[in-house]
């Protein structure tokens, strides 16, 4: 969207911007949230095998919020990218930042192995032009997540247990709990921990006259989790423990849409609430909103499992290697936008694309619900038919010549030809007709023959929808007739 402003309007607009700058409060971005987004981006790049790009994201996350988990992931990405010395440096920084890490021995082993590789003959560096190979599940599982444990008030003793036996039951405070092991203790809140994929039980222990608080966490690799315990004096609060299948989902409690406040937390997590009835909304791009009413009792944990269903609609992005002149979906013409992004009902759709000088493309696409599918239209050029027209013209010429020769050959001998000339006409007419037939056959062949393939579609893997961002922009313009300012919003 563009709005053109003249000089006077430009001055007025600039004044409004200046006034707004002084009138509106400046809200600083949350560094933890910014680091979380960088961590998510780095995890996605790592899974794709783009280790150097992932390394940059993890480094940026650490620069935004100095948490040890980002150093571990930066070291691991550097190691996968072949940057051994940098990997050693980041592993050393990780150990210095989190010396009590449960993975300290493993990290020291990695440092020793990398130093041996550097002392030995230098192996070949990865070829930057080589297509990235996606990381396997084992490599992705190696990335720790950042777990932030906060409490109100701060200073509470903290202990973390890890489930070592997948068949072990839920952790029960004050019991033996076979299949669980203590991996962290002796800390006080607030505390940040680097923990790998698995099931953990976090206990904020009783201190002073405050009650204990606890939660169970199901961790996936390379994410940021926050648990905040609002400690009670007596049993005035209960706890909500939420499990959901979307780790980045926004969770709102007692804040109906349109929400007035920021989400309470993202994805699986826990929250202390007053006793009584509450409402919860769980939202994520590409999913139907989950909504439920639940009760919280004094001193008890209410467990909710909210599995979000994919939306019944998705997006189709169409790219082509030639300018498209017409596009139809299920027989209905669509507007040719750039880029071409259509919101469609999930399921199979007929796609028809035309471009000048290219073969019409007809195919089917399956639009996934709540996701975005990008297809590339490979528009093959139409096969040239000039050869068929040229041969057809020669065939007609030969046929006309054959008719002339036929008429001459049929005249009586001596009127005006003698026997020899008449014989020549008689023979050449058959040659002319035969040549005409051959040329006509070749013309028909080249009119039908087409060695080129049909236009075809290539589909990329479907991607989850991202949260839309609204970005204001200003750009000046000028010309012989005046100047102004373009004002717009990018979505």
PDB file of C-alpha atoms in Angstrom, residues 318-327 336-337 339-340 352-356 377 379:
ATOM      1  CA  UNK A 318       3.172 -20.208  -6.909  1.00  0.00           C
ATOM      2  CA  UNK A 319       6.521 -19.383  -8.467  1.00  0.00           C
ATOM      3  CA  UNK A 320       7.281 -19.746 -12.196  1.00  0.00           C
ATOM      4  CA  UNK A 321      10.337 -19.554 -14.430  1.00  0.00           C
ATOM      5  CA  UNK A 322       8.422 -17.368 -16.910  1.00  0.00           C
ATOM      6  CA  UNK A 323       5.939 -14.486 -16.491  1.00  0.00           C
ATOM      7  CA  UNK A 324       2.499 -16.020 -15.972  1.00  0.00           C
ATOM      8  CA  UNK A 325      -0.318 -14.579 -18.082  1.00  0.00           C
ATOM      9  CA  UNK A 326      -3.205 -16.517 -16.533  1.00  0.00           C
ATOM     10  CA  UNK A 327      -3.735 -18.823 -13.558  1.00  0.00           C
ATOM     11  CA  UNK A 336      -1.957 -12.384 -10.771  1.00  0.00           C
ATOM     12  CA  UNK A 337      -0.276 -10.988  -7.665  1.00  0.00           C
ATOM     13  CA  UNK A 339       4.364 -12.946  -5.128  1.00  0.00           C
ATOM     14  CA  UNK A 340       1.391 -15.193  -5.828  1.00  0.00           C
ATOM     15  CA  UNK A 352      -3.894 -24.357 -14.696  1.00  0.00           C
ATOM     16  CA  UNK A 353      -1.128 -21.911 -15.666  1.00  0.00           C
ATOM     17  CA  UNK A 354      -0.435 -20.154 -18.969  1.00  0.00           C
ATOM     18  CA  UNK A 355       2.563 -18.077 -20.077  1.00  0.00           C
ATOM     19  CA  UNK A 356       3.456 -16.518 -23.426  1.00  0.00           C
ATOM     20  CA  UNK A 377       5.899 -24.005 -12.288  1.00  0.00           C
ATOM     21  CA  UNK A 379       6.989 -23.620 -18.039  1.00  0.00           C
TER      22      UNK A 379
END
